[in-house]
């Protein structure tokens, strides 16, 4: 049976001099996740593995390299969903975990869906997920961005999103027995209010997976993505249009038309056909199927 994997490293105005690092990060995530699938591993394992690689790459706004909030701290959100059982696990506003996606996976394996802050970190301790020093996740680039934004009189969420990474990373995998999984992880938007949670850990908004339709991971301005349940909108569109590319475009068009939102989606349908779309200047993405491997930050013309 077909296996397939698609990943993203965020949709925003990625600067020219960061493009190479974004594509390299997506390529590494694709390779790691593909290895899992090719060895007969599950879609959940592949999606988690790919997102861990993206979280560990400092170029992305997830895990190490996450943006800072207004208090100068990192607060991270992540979620993972199984397209077979529709079970999901999510964490929000965690500060002391190097790979929030693995903590979200532990939540998926529990009998709750979403845990925040200290409660989530307490589960990390009992589930064998290692803690880290929150300061170890802060990179100089983000410390400088924080100082810059702090000195600006006012930060408009929409402007801040376009000019600074507010992006998120994600993956969707299809394994050899036909199961889909989706995973998403983020540091959120630059200079966000402490306690602010975006779309990424919210099922239907930041991700969705259902073996009967497809899987999706969203990226972009969370406050707009939540309003149109972007990931569910995209996966629901898959059976209604000819290709996952059209489904992705339709969802992003709804995001723009209904709420003036910005962002992008990556998709796989139940046969492993990829789709993606974004209405930001760039989105870092990569996909691998039985027939092709693509990694880019640009639109298909
Ligand atoms: N899409 C990430 C966020 O808005 O938090």
PDB file of N, CA and C in Angstrom, residues 27-125:
ATOM      1  N   UNK A  27      13.397  19.345   4.542  1.00  0.00           N
ATOM      2  CA  UNK A  27      13.973  18.136   3.930  1.00  0.00           C
ATOM      3  C   UNK A  27      14.393  17.137   5.015  1.00  0.00           C
ATOM      4  N   UNK A  28      14.979  17.632   6.093  1.00  0.00           N
ATOM      5  CA  UNK A  28      15.423  16.735   7.177  1.00  0.00           C
ATOM      6  C   UNK A  28      14.225  16.073   7.858  1.00  0.00           C
ATOM      7  N   UNK A  29      13.159  16.841   8.058  1.00  0.00           N
ATOM      8  CA  UNK A  29      11.945  16.285   8.682  1.00  0.00           C
ATOM      9  C   UNK A  29      11.319  15.216   7.793  1.00  0.00           C
ATOM     10  N   UNK A  30      11.320  15.517   6.500  1.00  0.00           N
ATOM     11  CA  UNK A  30      10.753  14.576   5.523  1.00  0.00           C
ATOM     12  C   UNK A  30      11.534  13.261   5.539  1.00  0.00           C
ATOM     13  N   UNK A  31      12.835  13.378   5.582  1.00  0.00           N
ATOM     14  CA  UNK A  31      13.684  12.184   5.565  1.00  0.00           C
ATOM     15  C   UNK A  31      13.454  11.337   6.818  1.00  0.00           C
ATOM     16  N   UNK A  32      13.392  12.006   7.972  1.00  0.00           N
ATOM     17  CA  UNK A  32      13.226  11.262   9.238  1.00  0.00           C
ATOM     18  C   UNK A  32      11.858  10.582   9.290  1.00  0.00           C
ATOM     19  N   UNK A  33      10.831  11.302   8.893  1.00  0.00           N
ATOM     20  CA  UNK A  33       9.485  10.720   8.930  1.00  0.00           C
ATOM     21  C   UNK A  33       9.328   9.604   7.904  1.00  0.00           C
ATOM     22  N   UNK A  34       9.951   9.799   6.745  1.00  0.00           N
ATOM     23  CA  UNK A  34       9.849   8.788   5.684  1.00  0.00           C
ATOM     24  C   UNK A  34      10.504   7.478   6.133  1.00  0.00           C
ATOM     25  N   UNK A  35      11.624   7.613   6.829  1.00  0.00           N
ATOM     26  CA  UNK A  35      12.329   6.413   7.319  1.00  0.00           C
ATOM     27  C   UNK A  35      11.391   5.581   8.188  1.00  0.00           C
ATOM     28  N   UNK A  36      10.610   6.246   9.025  1.00  0.00           N
ATOM     29  CA  UNK A  36       9.663   5.541   9.897  1.00  0.00           C
ATOM     30  C   UNK A  36       8.622   4.804   9.056  1.00  0.00           C
ATOM     31  N   UNK A  37       8.059   5.511   8.086  1.00  0.00           N
ATOM     32  CA  UNK A  37       7.010   4.902   7.243  1.00  0.00           C
ATOM     33  C   UNK A  37       7.565   3.752   6.406  1.00  0.00           C
ATOM     34  N   UNK A  38       8.747   3.950   5.853  1.00  0.00           N
ATOM     35  CA  UNK A  38       9.338   2.931   4.971  1.00  0.00           C
ATOM     36  C   UNK A  38       9.672   1.658   5.739  1.00  0.00           C
ATOM     37  N   UNK A  39       9.915   1.807   7.046  1.00  0.00           N
ATOM     38  CA  UNK A  39      10.218   0.631   7.878  1.00  0.00           C
ATOM     39  C   UNK A  39       8.934  -0.020   8.393  1.00  0.00           C
ATOM     40  N   UNK A  40       7.788   0.464   7.928  1.00  0.00           N
ATOM     41  CA  UNK A  40       6.515  -0.127   8.357  1.00  0.00           C
ATOM     42  C   UNK A  40       5.942   0.522   9.602  1.00  0.00           C
ATOM     43  N   UNK A  41       6.515   1.665  10.016  1.00  0.00           N
ATOM     44  CA  UNK A  41       6.031   2.369  11.217  1.00  0.00           C
ATOM     45  C   UNK A  41       4.679   3.023  10.973  1.00  0.00           C
ATOM     46  N   UNK A  42       4.061   3.456  12.068  1.00  0.00           N
ATOM     47  CA  UNK A  42       2.711   4.016  11.985  1.00  0.00           C
ATOM     48  C   UNK A  42       2.757   5.485  11.536  1.00  0.00           C
ATOM     49  N   UNK A  43       1.623   5.929  11.024  1.00  0.00           N
ATOM     50  CA  UNK A  43       1.496   7.334  10.635  1.00  0.00           C
ATOM     51  C   UNK A  43       1.708   8.247  11.843  1.00  0.00           C
ATOM     52  N   UNK A  44       1.206   7.829  13.008  1.00  0.00           N
ATOM     53  CA  UNK A  44       1.398   8.649  14.219  1.00  0.00           C
ATOM     54  C   UNK A  44       2.889   8.792  14.529  1.00  0.00           C
ATOM     55  N   UNK A  45       3.629   7.674  14.465  1.00  0.00           N
ATOM     56  CA  UNK A  45       5.068   7.736  14.748  1.00  0.00           C
ATOM     57  C   UNK A  45       5.783   8.609  13.722  1.00  0.00           C
ATOM     58  N   UNK A  46       5.391   8.487  12.459  1.00  0.00           N
ATOM     59  CA  UNK A  46       6.058   9.267  11.410  1.00  0.00           C
ATOM     60  C   UNK A  46       5.786  10.757  11.573  1.00  0.00           C
ATOM     61  N   UNK A  47       4.530  11.118  11.862  1.00  0.00           N
ATOM     62  CA  UNK A  47       4.188  12.536  12.021  1.00  0.00           C
ATOM     63  C   UNK A  47       4.896  13.118  13.247  1.00  0.00           C
ATOM     64  N   UNK A  48       4.911  12.349  14.338  1.00  0.00           N
ATOM     65  CA  UNK A  48       5.608  12.836  15.547  1.00  0.00           C
ATOM     66  C   UNK A  48       7.106  12.998  15.272  1.00  0.00           C
ATOM     67  N   UNK A  49       7.689  12.019  14.608  1.00  0.00           N
ATOM     68  CA  UNK A  49       9.131  12.073  14.314  1.00  0.00           C
ATOM     69  C   UNK A  49       9.459  13.287  13.451  1.00  0.00           C
ATOM     70  N   UNK A  50       8.670  13.505  12.410  1.00  0.00           N
ATOM     71  CA  UNK A  50       8.936  14.639  11.517  1.00  0.00           C
ATOM     72  C   UNK A  50       8.823  15.961  12.277  1.00  0.00           C
ATOM     73  N   UNK A  51       7.814  16.076  13.126  1.00  0.00           N
ATOM     74  CA  UNK A  51       7.626  17.338  13.855  1.00  0.00           C
ATOM     75  C   UNK A  51       8.731  17.527  14.908  1.00  0.00           C
ATOM     76  N   UNK A  52       9.201  16.447  15.493  1.00  0.00           N
ATOM     77  CA  UNK A  52      10.331  16.587  16.441  1.00  0.00           C
ATOM     78  C   UNK A  52      11.552  17.189  15.736  1.00  0.00           C
ATOM     79  N   UNK A  53      11.802  16.745  14.508  1.00  0.00           N
ATOM     80  CA  UNK A  53      12.949  17.291  13.762  1.00  0.00           C
ATOM     81  C   UNK A  53      12.752  18.787  13.523  1.00  0.00           C
ATOM     82  N   UNK A  54      11.527  19.180  13.189  1.00  0.00           N
ATOM     83  CA  UNK A  54      11.241  20.602  12.962  1.00  0.00           C
ATOM     84  C   UNK A  54      11.346  21.391  14.270  1.00  0.00           C
ATOM     85  N   UNK A  55      10.881  20.816  15.377  1.00  0.00           N
ATOM     86  CA  UNK A  55      10.996  21.489  16.679  1.00  0.00           C
ATOM     87  C   UNK A  55      12.469  21.677  17.071  1.00  0.00           C
ATOM     88  N   UNK A  56      13.309  20.721  16.681  1.00  0.00           N
ATOM     89  CA  UNK A  56      14.727  20.786  17.070  1.00  0.00           C
ATOM     90  C   UNK A  56      15.546  21.706  16.171  1.00  0.00           C
ATOM     91  N   UNK A  57      14.954  22.184  15.075  1.00  0.00           N
ATOM     92  CA  UNK A  57      15.667  23.084  14.156  1.00  0.00           C
ATOM     93  C   UNK A  57      15.393  24.533  14.582  1.00  0.00           C
ATOM     94  N   UNK A  58      16.411  25.276  15.001  1.00  0.00           N
ATOM     95  CA  UNK A  58      16.184  26.617  15.570  1.00  0.00           C
ATOM     96  C   UNK A  58      15.593  27.629  14.595  1.00  0.00           C
ATOM     97  N   UNK A  59      15.605  27.336  13.297  1.00  0.00           N
ATOM     98  CA  UNK A  59      15.064  28.300  12.320  1.00  0.00           C
ATOM     99  C   UNK A  59      13.552  28.446  12.457  1.00  0.00           C
ATOM    100  N   UNK A  60      12.875  27.412  12.982  1.00  0.00           N
ATOM    101  CA  UNK A  60      11.408  27.431  13.022  1.00  0.00           C
ATOM    102  C   UNK A  60      10.866  27.923  14.360  1.00  0.00           C
ATOM    103  N   UNK A  61       9.650  28.456  14.287  1.00  0.00           N
ATOM    104  CA  UNK A  61       8.948  28.934  15.485  1.00  0.00           C
ATOM    105  C   UNK A  61       8.204  27.764  16.152  1.00  0.00           C
ATOM    106  N   UNK A  62       8.990  26.859  16.714  1.00  0.00           N
ATOM    107  CA  UNK A  62       8.439  25.705  17.429  1.00  0.00           C
ATOM    108  C   UNK A  62       9.603  25.078  18.175  1.00  0.00           C
ATOM    109  N   UNK A  63       9.383  24.590  19.386  1.00  0.00           N
ATOM    110  CA  UNK A  63      10.493  24.041  20.159  1.00  0.00           C
ATOM    111  C   UNK A  63      11.579  25.096  20.306  1.00  0.00           C
ATOM    112  N   UNK A  64      12.843  24.677  20.153  1.00  0.00           N
ATOM    113  CA  UNK A  64      13.937  25.661  20.208  1.00  0.00           C
ATOM    114  C   UNK A  64      13.791  26.638  19.037  1.00  0.00           C
ATOM    115  N   UNK A  65      13.936  27.946  19.332  1.00  0.00           N
ATOM    116  CA  UNK A  65      13.740  28.952  18.285  1.00  0.00           C
ATOM    117  C   UNK A  65      12.361  29.580  18.302  1.00  0.00           C
ATOM    118  N   UNK A  66      11.504  29.132  19.232  1.00  0.00           N
ATOM    119  CA  UNK A  66      10.163  29.720  19.325  1.00  0.00           C
ATOM    120  C   UNK A  66      10.238  31.215  19.636  1.00  0.00           C
ATOM    121  N   UNK A  67       9.188  31.929  19.211  1.00  0.00           N
ATOM    122  CA  UNK A  67       9.102  33.361  19.514  1.00  0.00           C
ATOM    123  C   UNK A  67       8.836  33.572  21.013  1.00  0.00           C
ATOM    124  N   UNK A  68       9.139  34.780  21.496  1.00  0.00           N
ATOM    125  CA  UNK A  68       8.906  35.109  22.908  1.00  0.00           C
ATOM    126  C   UNK A  68       7.585  35.860  23.057  1.00  0.00           C
ATOM    127  N   UNK A  69       6.964  35.684  24.210  1.00  0.00           N
ATOM    128  CA  UNK A  69       5.740  36.437  24.484  1.00  0.00           C
ATOM    129  C   UNK A  69       6.089  37.800  25.114  1.00  0.00           C
ATOM    130  N   UNK A  70       5.071  38.561  25.502  1.00  0.00           N
ATOM    131  CA  UNK A  70       5.326  39.925  25.996  1.00  0.00           C
ATOM    132  C   UNK A  70       6.101  39.976  27.296  1.00  0.00           C
ATOM    133  N   UNK A  71       6.121  38.851  28.010  1.00  0.00           N
ATOM    134  CA  UNK A  71       6.916  38.796  29.242  1.00  0.00           C
ATOM    135  C   UNK A  71       8.336  38.300  28.977  1.00  0.00           C
ATOM    136  N   UNK A  72       8.623  38.012  27.699  1.00  0.00           N
ATOM    137  CA  UNK A  72       9.963  37.530  27.365  1.00  0.00           C
ATOM    138  C   UNK A  72      10.139  36.035  27.576  1.00  0.00           C
ATOM    139  N   UNK A  73       9.029  35.289  27.635  1.00  0.00           N
ATOM    140  CA  UNK A  73       9.102  33.832  27.803  1.00  0.00           C
ATOM    141  C   UNK A  73       8.562  33.126  26.570  1.00  0.00           C
ATOM    142  N   UNK A  74       8.945  31.869  26.422  1.00  0.00           N
ATOM    143  CA  UNK A  74       8.369  31.010  25.379  1.00  0.00           C
ATOM    144  C   UNK A  74       7.198  30.238  25.969  1.00  0.00           C
ATOM    145  N   UNK A  75       6.087  30.190  25.240  1.00  0.00           N
ATOM    146  CA  UNK A  75       4.966  29.306  25.588  1.00  0.00           C
ATOM    147  C   UNK A  75       4.591  28.551  24.320  1.00  0.00           C
ATOM    148  N   UNK A  76       4.632  27.229  24.388  1.00  0.00           N
ATOM    149  CA  UNK A  76       4.462  26.416  23.166  1.00  0.00           C
ATOM    150  C   UNK A  76       3.169  25.590  23.212  1.00  0.00           C
ATOM    151  N   UNK A  77       2.615  25.384  22.016  1.00  0.00           N
ATOM    152  CA  UNK A  77       1.390  24.588  21.841  1.00  0.00           C
ATOM    153  C   UNK A  77       1.674  23.480  20.822  1.00  0.00           C
ATOM    154  N   UNK A  78       1.033  22.323  20.993  1.00  0.00           N
ATOM    155  CA  UNK A  78       1.210  21.238  20.013  1.00  0.00           C
ATOM    156  C   UNK A  78       0.028  20.287  20.100  1.00  0.00           C
ATOM    157  N   UNK A  79      -0.208  19.576  18.998  1.00  0.00           N
ATOM    158  CA  UNK A  79      -1.290  18.581  18.980  1.00  0.00           C
ATOM    159  C   UNK A  79      -0.998  17.517  17.940  1.00  0.00           C
ATOM    160  N   UNK A  80      -1.583  16.340  18.161  1.00  0.00           N
ATOM    161  CA  UNK A  80      -1.433  15.228  17.222  1.00  0.00           C
ATOM    162  C   UNK A  80      -2.754  14.473  17.162  1.00  0.00           C
ATOM    163  N   UNK A  81      -3.111  13.983  15.972  1.00  0.00           N
ATOM    164  CA  UNK A  81      -4.411  13.331  15.800  1.00  0.00           C
ATOM    165  C   UNK A  81      -4.273  12.072  14.957  1.00  0.00           C
ATOM    166  N   UNK A  82      -5.008  11.048  15.346  1.00  0.00           N
ATOM    167  CA  UNK A  82      -5.025   9.751  14.674  1.00  0.00           C
ATOM    168  C   UNK A  82      -6.268   9.653  13.791  1.00  0.00           C
ATOM    169  N   UNK A  83      -6.066   9.507  12.482  1.00  0.00           N
ATOM    170  CA  UNK A  83      -7.189   9.483  11.548  1.00  0.00           C
ATOM    171  C   UNK A  83      -8.005   8.206  11.588  1.00  0.00           C
ATOM    172  N   UNK A  84      -7.498   7.180  12.247  1.00  0.00           N
ATOM    173  CA  UNK A  84      -8.231   5.924  12.358  1.00  0.00           C
ATOM    174  C   UNK A  84      -9.270   6.010  13.466  1.00  0.00           C
ATOM    175  N   UNK A  85      -8.825   6.351  14.674  1.00  0.00           N
ATOM    176  CA  UNK A  85      -9.721   6.372  15.842  1.00  0.00           C
ATOM    177  C   UNK A  85     -10.327   7.745  16.100  1.00  0.00           C
ATOM    178  N   UNK A  86      -9.800   8.775  15.459  1.00  0.00           N
ATOM    179  CA  UNK A  86     -10.117  10.188  15.720  1.00  0.00           C
ATOM    180  C   UNK A  86      -9.695  10.616  17.121  1.00  0.00           C
ATOM    181  N   UNK A  87      -8.830   9.833  17.737  1.00  0.00           N
ATOM    182  CA  UNK A  87      -8.278  10.275  19.028  1.00  0.00           C
ATOM    183  C   UNK A  87      -7.248  11.374  18.776  1.00  0.00           C
ATOM    184  N   UNK A  88      -7.146  12.275  19.742  1.00  0.00           N
ATOM    185  CA  UNK A  88      -6.161  13.343  19.595  1.00  0.00           C
ATOM    186  C   UNK A  88      -5.620  13.721  20.965  1.00  0.00           C
ATOM    187  N   UNK A  89      -4.464  14.367  20.950  1.00  0.00           N
ATOM    188  CA  UNK A  89      -3.863  14.861  22.186  1.00  0.00           C
ATOM    189  C   UNK A  89      -3.242  16.211  21.919  1.00  0.00           C
ATOM    190  N   UNK A  90      -3.371  17.121  22.882  1.00  0.00           N
ATOM    191  CA  UNK A  90      -2.841  18.468  22.673  1.00  0.00           C
ATOM    192  C   UNK A  90      -2.349  19.053  23.982  1.00  0.00           C
ATOM    193  N   UNK A  91      -1.360  19.938  23.856  1.00  0.00           N
ATOM    194  CA  UNK A  91      -0.871  20.692  25.014  1.00  0.00           C
ATOM    195  C   UNK A  91      -0.770  22.157  24.615  1.00  0.00           C
ATOM    196  N   UNK A  92      -0.944  23.042  25.592  1.00  0.00           N
ATOM    197  CA  UNK A  92      -0.850  24.474  25.308  1.00  0.00           C
ATOM    198  C   UNK A  92      -0.103  25.182  26.425  1.00  0.00           C
ATOM    199  N   UNK A  93       0.617  26.234  26.032  1.00  0.00           N
ATOM    200  CA  UNK A  93       1.323  27.102  26.977  1.00  0.00           C
ATOM    201  C   UNK A  93       2.309  26.335  27.855  1.00  0.00           C
ATOM    202  N   UNK A  94       3.014  25.375  27.236  1.00  0.00           N
ATOM    203  CA  UNK A  94       4.059  24.682  28.004  1.00  0.00           C
ATOM    204  C   UNK A  94       5.386  25.405  27.797  1.00  0.00           C
ATOM    205  N   UNK A  95       6.196  25.397  28.839  1.00  0.00           N
ATOM    206  CA  UNK A  95       7.434  26.187  28.810  1.00  0.00           C
ATOM    207  C   UNK A  95       8.698  25.351  28.985  1.00  0.00           C
ATOM    208  N   UNK A  96       8.546  24.188  29.587  1.00  0.00           N
ATOM    209  CA  UNK A  96       9.767  23.487  30.013  1.00  0.00           C
ATOM    210  C   UNK A  96       9.983  22.164  29.286  1.00  0.00           C
ATOM    211  N   UNK A  97       9.354  22.008  28.110  1.00  0.00           N
ATOM    212  CA  UNK A  97       9.445  20.740  27.386  1.00  0.00           C
ATOM    213  C   UNK A  97      10.087  20.995  26.020  1.00  0.00           C
ATOM    214  N   UNK A  98      11.158  20.271  25.728  1.00  0.00           N
ATOM    215  CA  UNK A  98      11.900  20.521  24.488  1.00  0.00           C
ATOM    216  C   UNK A  98      11.079  20.131  23.258  1.00  0.00           C
ATOM    217  N   UNK A  99      10.319  19.049  23.353  1.00  0.00           N
ATOM    218  CA  UNK A  99       9.513  18.570  22.216  1.00  0.00           C
ATOM    219  C   UNK A  99       8.050  18.451  22.619  1.00  0.00           C
ATOM    220  N   UNK A 100       7.308  19.544  22.537  1.00  0.00           N
ATOM    221  CA  UNK A 100       5.888  19.520  22.928  1.00  0.00           C
ATOM    222  C   UNK A 100       5.066  18.486  22.167  1.00  0.00           C
ATOM    223  N   UNK A 101       5.476  18.136  20.924  1.00  0.00           N
ATOM    224  CA  UNK A 101       4.680  17.162  20.160  1.00  0.00           C
ATOM    225  C   UNK A 101       4.692  15.786  20.836  1.00  0.00           C
ATOM    226  N   UNK A 102       5.791  15.456  21.486  1.00  0.00           N
ATOM    227  CA  UNK A 102       5.852  14.161  22.171  1.00  0.00           C
ATOM    228  C   UNK A 102       4.975  14.183  23.420  1.00  0.00           C
ATOM    229  N   UNK A 103       4.898  15.321  24.055  1.00  0.00           N
ATOM    230  CA  UNK A 103       3.976  15.437  25.197  1.00  0.00           C
ATOM    231  C   UNK A 103       2.522  15.352  24.712  1.00  0.00           C
ATOM    232  N   UNK A 104       2.232  15.964  23.575  1.00  0.00           N
ATOM    233  CA  UNK A 104       0.879  15.846  23.001  1.00  0.00           C
ATOM    234  C   UNK A 104       0.557  14.384  22.698  1.00  0.00           C
ATOM    235  N   UNK A 105       1.535  13.648  22.227  1.00  0.00           N
ATOM    236  CA  UNK A 105       1.331  12.212  21.938  1.00  0.00           C
ATOM    237  C   UNK A 105       0.980  11.451  23.223  1.00  0.00           C
ATOM    238  N   UNK A 106       1.635  11.812  24.326  1.00  0.00           N
ATOM    239  CA  UNK A 106       1.309  11.164  25.618  1.00  0.00           C
ATOM    240  C   UNK A 106      -0.134  11.489  26.015  1.00  0.00           C
ATOM    241  N   UNK A 107      -0.555  12.717  25.723  1.00  0.00           N
ATOM    242  CA  UNK A 107      -1.945  13.094  26.040  1.00  0.00           C
ATOM    243  C   UNK A 107      -2.902  12.280  25.177  1.00  0.00           C
ATOM    244  N   UNK A 108      -2.559  12.102  23.892  1.00  0.00           N
ATOM    245  CA  UNK A 108      -3.408  11.277  23.007  1.00  0.00           C
ATOM    246  C   UNK A 108      -3.580   9.869  23.598  1.00  0.00           C
ATOM    247  N   UNK A 109      -2.527   9.372  24.213  1.00  0.00           N
ATOM    248  CA  UNK A 109      -2.581   8.014  24.775  1.00  0.00           C
ATOM    249  C   UNK A 109      -3.312   7.974  26.120  1.00  0.00           C
ATOM    250  N   UNK A 110      -3.707   9.137  26.641  1.00  0.00           N
ATOM    251  CA  UNK A 110      -4.420   9.199  27.918  1.00  0.00           C
ATOM    252  C   UNK A 110      -5.931   9.299  27.638  1.00  0.00           C
ATOM    253  N   UNK A 111      -6.705   9.613  28.661  1.00  0.00           N
ATOM    254  CA  UNK A 111      -8.156   9.710  28.426  1.00  0.00           C
ATOM    255  C   UNK A 111      -8.654  11.148  28.398  1.00  0.00           C
ATOM    256  N   UNK A 112      -7.736  12.107  28.212  1.00  0.00           N
ATOM    257  CA  UNK A 112      -8.157  13.494  27.992  1.00  0.00           C
ATOM    258  C   UNK A 112      -7.616  13.964  26.650  1.00  0.00           C
ATOM    259  N   UNK A 113      -8.035  15.150  26.211  1.00  0.00           N
ATOM    260  CA  UNK A 113      -7.652  15.632  24.879  1.00  0.00           C
ATOM    261  C   UNK A 113      -6.676  16.810  24.937  1.00  0.00           C
ATOM    262  N   UNK A 114      -6.882  17.740  25.862  1.00  0.00           N
ATOM    263  CA  UNK A 114      -6.077  18.972  25.870  1.00  0.00           C
ATOM    264  C   UNK A 114      -5.674  19.321  27.290  1.00  0.00           C
ATOM    265  N   UNK A 115      -4.376  19.505  27.498  1.00  0.00           N
ATOM    266  CA  UNK A 115      -3.871  19.909  28.816  1.00  0.00           C
ATOM    267  C   UNK A 115      -3.049  21.184  28.649  1.00  0.00           C
ATOM    268  N   UNK A 116      -3.149  22.097  29.609  1.00  0.00           N
ATOM    269  CA  UNK A 116      -2.409  23.356  29.505  1.00  0.00           C
ATOM    270  C   UNK A 116      -1.440  23.530  30.672  1.00  0.00           C
ATOM    271  N   UNK A 117      -0.416  24.348  30.399  1.00  0.00           N
ATOM    272  CA  UNK A 117       0.494  24.857  31.411  1.00  0.00           C
ATOM    273  C   UNK A 117       1.066  23.819  32.360  1.00  0.00           C
ATOM    274  N   UNK A 118       0.930  24.124  33.659  1.00  0.00           N
ATOM    275  CA  UNK A 118       1.554  23.258  34.668  1.00  0.00           C
ATOM    276  C   UNK A 118       0.967  21.855  34.659  1.00  0.00           C
ATOM    277  N   UNK A 119      -0.340  21.755  34.375  1.00  0.00           N
ATOM    278  CA  UNK A 119      -0.976  20.436  34.336  1.00  0.00           C
ATOM    279  C   UNK A 119      -0.359  19.565  33.256  1.00  0.00           C
ATOM    280  N   UNK A 120      -0.101  20.164  32.096  1.00  0.00           N
ATOM    281  CA  UNK A 120       0.538  19.422  31.010  1.00  0.00           C
ATOM    282  C   UNK A 120       1.942  19.003  31.423  1.00  0.00           C
ATOM    283  N   UNK A 121       2.658  19.921  32.067  1.00  0.00           N
ATOM    284  CA  UNK A 121       4.034  19.605  32.450  1.00  0.00           C
ATOM    285  C   UNK A 121       4.076  18.540  33.542  1.00  0.00           C
ATOM    286  N   UNK A 122       3.032  18.479  34.349  1.00  0.00           N
ATOM    287  CA  UNK A 122       2.982  17.421  35.352  1.00  0.00           C
ATOM    288  C   UNK A 122       2.863  16.051  34.676  1.00  0.00           C
ATOM    289  N   UNK A 123       2.084  16.002  33.594  1.00  0.00           N
ATOM    290  CA  UNK A 123       1.972  14.747  32.833  1.00  0.00           C
ATOM    291  C   UNK A 123       3.323  14.396  32.217  1.00  0.00           C
ATOM    292  N   UNK A 124       4.044  15.418  31.758  1.00  0.00           N
ATOM    293  CA  UNK A 124       5.371  15.157  31.180  1.00  0.00           C
ATOM    294  C   UNK A 124       6.234  14.415  32.187  1.00  0.00           C
ATOM    295  N   UNK A 125       6.196  14.879  33.414  1.00  0.00           N
ATOM    296  CA  UNK A 125       7.037  14.260  34.448  1.00  0.00           C
ATOM    297  C   UNK A 125       6.668  12.800  34.626  1.00  0.00           C
TER     298      UNK A 125
END
